[in-house]
Every structure is written in structure tokens, then in C-alpha cells.
Amino acid sequence: MQAHRDTLMAGAGLLLVVLAVLACLHPSLLSADLGTRMGGGFHPGHAWAMDRVAQMLWGDASWLGDGVPMAYPDTGHVRLIGWGGLLLGAVWVPLIGLLPAYHLAWILNIVLSAWLATALIRRASGASVYAAAGASLVYALGPMALGFVANGQMAKLHMWCMPLCLLLADRAIRGPRQPWAVVGVGLTAALTGFSSPSIALVLPFALGCWVVLRADGHRRWVWAAAVLSIAAAGLLLPMLYHQLPGQGTPVLRPASPIPGLVHPLWLSPAARPADLFAGLAPWSAATDGINNVAYLGLPALIGGLALARRSAVRGLGLGLTVLGI
């Protein structure tokens, strides 16, 4: 009974911390003036995408993304990403409206990341639920996550896909094993590819590191191979989906180069040490559609303190940190 009470209290604490941070740093998420004060080139497009998904759920819009009236006077086709968050919000659109549901999806994404990271940390380290919840905030509300919120990249905010996949993998490769978790890894890998291709690129490396260092038992390598194979199959599905031909004029190509667009000389696509460790990257909301603010100062400090302590999962944490960087 006490364990359940502690779990609920930790979950409520995570929710309150997330709301407090967003209220301080991004008040537009919690204000009545929704959708007008968040900067970034991705924000309006993702709000439109949620409206489109809501029409798929509650109307007659095509699930294939064909016939989208964005290439006026012609119709176009789109290949949406961010499906996890879009579905989280789209189910609420008829009840509370588009933009409130859109911002609710943002909050749920962050809370899910913290909650699943808490469960993963507890399983791997045996820490108390309160210690694990506090540690999870370094991930769920780290500088990179707050940068995603600042520029409106909902797809990259699906950070909860990573701990969910690792948690399911751990249940499959470490006793007492739960074979159903192998299927869960495949489904989560597919969801990650449809929701956040950026995280899907890192997932195989993180998953490989996890299963190599965590697998135990007589047939541990068989289970590890099964987990990696089903994850690869899951990631193959979204890759094939995005290669399907569409009907009409292609629209919404955020990765396509724009003719005549020249980025500022100081805006480098490669991270520099000052940007990584001190967060000193130049910021200009007036000239940049996309701003990523990521630094390793806080995680590096906490990681250094963790390395000074004896822990059975110290090597695992160090490996995932290197992969993350």
C-alpha cells in the first residue's frame, strides 16, 4: 500500500514540476492566448497536422495523407510524423478544441518522458521512486528537451519512446523474463519511427548498448538477438511507409532546401564545445526558424557525481551518455 502511495505521490510531483517549468519558461503553453506566442518554424505546421489527424479520427479525411487542400488550387499529399503526440491530442479536439488539445499533447509528452524514465531508472538501479523521479527530470526537462519546446518540435519531444523501448527490452532479456515484452519492443520501435525519426536513428545504438550490458541468464544472447531483431523489424515499417508514392502535389517538405535561403554565417550545424557545455550558442528568434539549445553542463555535473559512487549500472549510464552526445 505504501509503495502505491509513493508511486502516486512521485507521479503527482513530476506533473507539478513539469507544469511549473513550462509556466515559467513557456507561459504560452498554459495561457489563453494559445498558438500565437510560441516561436519557431515548426509550431504552426504541427498544430495544422494535429487538426488533420483529428479530421482523420472524427471526420472523413484520408489516413493516407492524400487529397490535402494545401497545394491550392490543387490537392497534395503529406507524410506526417509525430504520430504519438498527434494522437494524444487529436482525441481531445472535439471536447476542448484544437489548440488546447495541442498544448495538452505537449505537456503529456514531457510527463510521459519523466514517468517512463523513472520506471527505467528504478528497474536498472533499484533506487527509490523519489530518487528515480528526481533523476528522470535531467532527461525529461534537460536543455535539449526545453529547446524542443522552445522551437515547437513536437516530433523530437517524443523522448518517452526511448525509455519505453529500453524498459520493455529489459523485461525481455533479464529475469524474470516476460516474452510479451519482445513484441512490445517491436511495436515501440515502429511507434518511434512514425513519431520521431530523429530518436529512431539513435534507438538501435542505445538498445544495443542496453541489451549487451543488461542481458543475463543461460540464453541471454538468444534473447538479446531476438530483441534487436524485432526492433529492426519495427523500425523498417515507418521507413517503408515514408517511401510510399502519394497522389497529387507533394507538400510539407521541411527537409528540402529552399532556393535562395542562406543561413547566417555564425549558425553552424555542428555543435561547438561552448554550445555543448555552456549553452552559449547565438539565439535570434527574429532570423532563425529553428533554434536548438543544448548543453551538457547540468548532465555532465550530475554524471560526474554519479561516477564517484559505486553502482552496478554506472557503466550502462556512461555508455548511454556517450551515445547521447
XYZ file of C-alpha atoms in Angstrom:
325
model
C 0.000 0.000 0.000
C 2.806 2.378 0.896
C 4.591 1.589 -2.390
C 1.488 2.535 -4.396
C 1.113 5.732 -2.393
C 4.755 6.673 -3.012
C 4.354 5.984 -6.734
C 1.287 8.209 -6.960
C 2.992 10.960 -4.975
C 6.061 10.808 -7.207
C 3.867 10.964 -10.317
C 1.976 13.965 -8.972
C 5.270 15.637 -8.141
C 6.549 15.101 -11.680
C 3.384 16.632 -13.116
C 3.653 19.688 -10.862
C 7.329 20.216 -11.687
C 6.672 19.964 -15.430
C 3.790 22.453 -15.205
C 5.862 24.838 -13.100
C 8.801 24.766 -15.521
C 6.559 25.308 -18.536
C 4.697 28.116 -16.791
C 7.981 29.906 -16.096
C 9.798 29.304 -19.384
C 6.955 28.941 -21.887
C 3.860 30.670 -20.469
C 2.054 30.479 -23.824
C 1.593 26.738 -23.238
C -0.595 27.484 -20.224
C -2.236 30.746 -21.316
C -5.497 31.575 -23.032
C -3.551 33.069 -25.936
C -2.658 29.683 -27.333
C -0.732 29.279 -30.514
C 0.382 32.869 -31.007
C 3.391 33.372 -28.752
C 5.475 30.248 -29.243
C 8.331 30.903 -31.660
C 9.842 28.512 -34.132
C 9.235 27.394 -37.670
C 7.695 24.055 -36.697
C 4.936 25.234 -34.350
C 2.175 26.303 -36.794
C 2.796 23.281 -39.028
C 2.422 20.837 -36.178
C -0.790 22.475 -34.993
C -2.124 22.077 -38.524
C -1.015 18.437 -38.508
C -2.986 17.745 -35.325
C -6.064 19.285 -36.915
C -5.555 16.978 -39.888
C -5.253 13.912 -37.630
C -8.393 14.994 -35.750
C -10.201 15.082 -39.095
C -8.931 11.564 -39.752
C -10.280 10.379 -36.387
C -13.594 12.216 -36.322
C -14.203 13.104 -39.988
C -13.666 11.681 -43.442
C -10.068 12.775 -44.111
C -7.837 10.184 -45.761
C -5.452 8.299 -43.470
C -3.037 8.005 -46.395
C -2.433 11.763 -46.395
C -3.756 12.179 -49.941
C -6.101 14.930 -51.086
C -4.810 17.500 -48.591
C -6.006 21.005 -49.645
C -2.631 22.688 -49.094
C -1.392 22.973 -52.664
C -4.251 25.231 -53.767
C -5.784 25.103 -56.294
C -4.544 21.504 -56.447
C -4.586 18.912 -53.697
C -1.412 17.440 -52.250
C -0.177 14.583 -50.136
C 1.760 14.601 -46.887
C 3.737 12.120 -44.807
C 3.170 13.140 -41.207
C 5.470 12.363 -38.280
C 4.865 12.981 -34.579
C 2.047 10.410 -34.539
C 2.296 9.606 -30.830
C 1.756 13.213 -29.736
C -0.687 13.966 -32.546
C -2.936 11.090 -31.471
C -2.583 12.045 -27.791
C -4.001 15.460 -28.615
C -6.351 14.679 -31.504
C -8.646 12.530 -29.343
C -9.373 15.642 -27.230
C -10.035 18.069 -30.104
C -13.848 17.612 -30.204
C -14.053 18.199 -26.438
C -11.709 21.129 -25.757
C -10.764 22.499 -29.171
C -7.678 22.250 -31.351
C -5.102 24.487 -29.682
C -5.853 23.459 -26.076
C -5.609 19.817 -27.165
C -2.376 20.585 -28.995
C -0.776 22.080 -25.905
C -2.119 19.268 -23.744
C -0.212 16.880 -26.016
C 2.984 18.845 -25.338
C 2.531 18.528 -21.583
C 1.657 14.827 -21.783
C 4.746 14.137 -23.900
C 7.021 15.631 -21.249
C 5.251 13.969 -18.316
C 5.367 10.603 -20.117
C 9.108 11.026 -20.684
C 9.674 11.688 -16.978
C 7.397 8.864 -15.810
C 8.879 6.195 -18.077
C 12.423 7.344 -17.327
C 11.563 6.979 -13.630
C 10.422 3.390 -14.174
C 13.556 2.589 -16.183
C 15.897 4.082 -13.576
C 14.146 2.201 -10.768
C 14.388 -1.117 -12.574
C 18.049 -0.686 -13.508
C 19.363 0.798 -10.261
C 16.919 -0.200 -7.525
C 16.644 3.441 -6.439
C 13.602 4.682 -4.546
C 10.752 6.089 -6.576
C 11.512 9.626 -5.363
C 15.205 9.422 -6.252
C 14.377 7.942 -9.652
C 11.760 10.620 -10.315
C 14.245 13.364 -9.496
C 16.862 11.803 -11.754
C 14.348 11.445 -14.594
C 13.958 15.238 -14.788
C 17.533 15.546 -16.037
C 16.273 13.695 -19.110
C 12.684 14.909 -19.467
C 13.431 18.575 -18.714
C 17.026 18.705 -19.886
C 18.335 21.532 -22.049
C 17.622 19.698 -25.283
C 14.017 18.928 -24.305
C 13.422 22.571 -23.372
C 14.931 23.575 -26.705
C 12.406 21.350 -28.467
C 9.593 23.068 -26.574
C 11.027 26.493 -27.418
C 11.028 25.934 -31.160
C 7.949 23.756 -31.366
C 9.461 20.450 -32.498
C 6.787 18.089 -31.199
C 8.230 15.123 -33.087
C 11.566 15.355 -31.290
C 9.757 15.751 -27.971
C 8.747 12.077 -28.141
C 11.637 11.382 -25.798
C 9.489 8.881 -23.898
C 9.860 6.402 -26.766
C 13.461 5.737 -25.732
C 12.907 4.742 -22.057
C 9.772 2.794 -23.007
C 11.696 0.697 -25.520
C 14.605 0.147 -23.124
C 12.233 -0.781 -20.298
C 10.465 -3.371 -22.433
C 13.810 -4.724 -23.634
C 14.979 -5.073 -20.044
C 11.884 -7.093 -19.180
C 12.618 -9.377 -22.121
C 16.333 -10.024 -21.519
C 16.573 -10.037 -17.733
C 14.889 -12.384 -15.307
C 12.157 -12.972 -14.576
C 11.730 -12.679 -18.331
C 8.422 -11.644 -19.872
C 8.307 -12.858 -23.500
C 5.476 -10.467 -24.405
C 7.941 -7.627 -23.909
C 9.810 -8.692 -27.072
C 6.695 -7.885 -29.114
C 6.396 -4.633 -27.175
C 9.909 -3.643 -28.261
C 8.946 -4.096 -31.905
C 5.740 -2.078 -31.534
C 7.558 0.704 -29.669
C 10.315 0.806 -32.294
C 7.665 1.212 -35.009
C 5.913 3.931 -32.991
C 9.243 5.719 -32.577
C 9.874 5.673 -36.324
C 6.425 7.083 -37.058
C 6.644 9.655 -34.260
C 10.250 10.819 -34.099
C 12.682 9.741 -36.832
C 15.454 11.628 -35.011
C 15.091 9.437 -31.916
C 14.651 6.368 -34.123
C 18.146 6.984 -35.529
C 19.652 6.750 -32.037
C 17.423 3.937 -30.774
C 19.310 0.957 -32.310
C 22.601 2.073 -30.741
C 21.070 2.716 -27.319
C 19.170 -0.571 -27.467
C 22.315 -2.455 -28.480
C 24.255 -0.932 -25.585
C 21.443 -1.816 -23.185
C 20.979 -5.460 -24.141
C 24.728 -6.182 -24.210
C 25.260 -4.796 -20.703
C 21.998 -5.946 -19.108
C 21.258 -9.401 -20.538
C 21.648 -12.257 -18.043
C 20.868 -15.932 -17.730
C 21.847 -19.063 -19.631
C 20.380 -17.978 -23.012
C 20.974 -14.270 -22.682
C 22.450 -13.835 -26.179
C 19.447 -15.531 -27.763
C 17.099 -13.123 -26.019
C 19.333 -10.159 -26.880
C 19.346 -11.149 -30.555
C 15.556 -11.560 -30.512
C 15.075 -8.080 -29.053
C 17.383 -6.419 -31.574
C 15.814 -8.311 -34.486
C 12.248 -7.386 -33.583
C 13.310 -3.762 -33.040
C 14.881 -3.710 -36.519
C 11.665 -5.101 -37.995
C 9.644 -2.432 -36.189
C 11.861 0.368 -37.493
C 11.541 -1.000 -41.025
C 7.784 -0.295 -41.112
C 7.937 3.521 -40.891
C 10.885 3.587 -43.298
C 8.822 1.761 -45.927
C 5.759 3.919 -45.200
C 7.597 7.160 -45.899
C 8.797 5.769 -49.215
C 5.282 5.061 -50.498
C 4.229 7.157 -53.522
C 1.451 9.651 -52.877
C -1.266 11.167 -55.015
C -1.194 14.821 -56.001
C 1.407 17.511 -55.456
C 3.976 16.842 -52.708
C 3.677 19.439 -49.930
C 5.209 19.962 -46.496
C 8.816 19.025 -47.138
C 10.610 20.530 -44.135
C 13.911 18.847 -45.019
C 14.008 20.200 -48.580
C 16.388 23.081 -49.312
C 14.692 26.401 -50.001
C 16.092 28.191 -53.089
C 17.839 31.430 -52.178
C 17.842 30.747 -48.420
C 21.266 31.429 -46.890
C 21.775 30.753 -43.207
C 23.749 33.242 -41.073
C 27.493 32.586 -41.021
C 27.510 32.116 -37.258
C 24.780 29.464 -37.364
C 26.753 26.241 -37.551
C 25.025 22.861 -37.939
C 27.886 21.270 -35.978
C 27.947 21.646 -32.207
C 30.867 23.537 -30.714
C 32.274 22.971 -27.192
C 30.959 26.331 -25.977
C 27.483 25.421 -27.208
C 27.563 21.942 -25.716
C 28.876 22.677 -22.248
C 27.930 26.281 -21.530
C 24.839 26.850 -23.680
C 26.378 29.898 -25.375
C 25.006 29.296 -28.867
C 23.746 32.512 -30.516
C 19.986 32.906 -30.337
C 17.926 35.004 -32.690
C 14.213 34.358 -32.775
C 13.840 37.068 -35.441
C 16.107 35.434 -38.009
C 16.013 31.740 -37.235
C 13.050 29.437 -37.698
C 14.797 26.629 -35.847
C 16.821 27.110 -32.684
C 18.289 24.190 -30.793
C 19.600 24.990 -27.336
C 21.535 22.052 -25.937
C 24.324 21.989 -23.406
C 25.824 19.316 -21.227
C 26.700 21.373 -18.176
C 23.988 20.052 -15.834
C 24.043 16.444 -17.073
C 27.855 16.441 -17.002
C 27.877 17.674 -13.392
C 25.357 15.079 -12.244
C 27.121 12.396 -14.275
C 30.421 13.271 -12.626
C 28.869 12.929 -9.183
C 27.325 9.592 -10.191
C 30.676 8.234 -11.392
C 32.149 8.973 -7.969
C 29.746 6.457 -6.426
C 29.836 2.693 -6.745
C 26.925 1.448 -8.799
C 26.043 -1.670 -10.736
C 24.702 0.439 -13.601
C 27.492 3.001 -13.763
C 28.930 1.547 -16.975
C 25.477 1.407 -18.540
C 24.824 5.066 -17.768
C 28.213 6.085 -19.117
C 27.621 4.137 -22.340
C 24.224 5.753 -22.917
C 25.702 9.190 -22.202
C 28.396 8.716 -24.831
C 25.774 7.567 -27.350
C 23.575 10.530 -26.479
C 26.371 13.000 -27.103
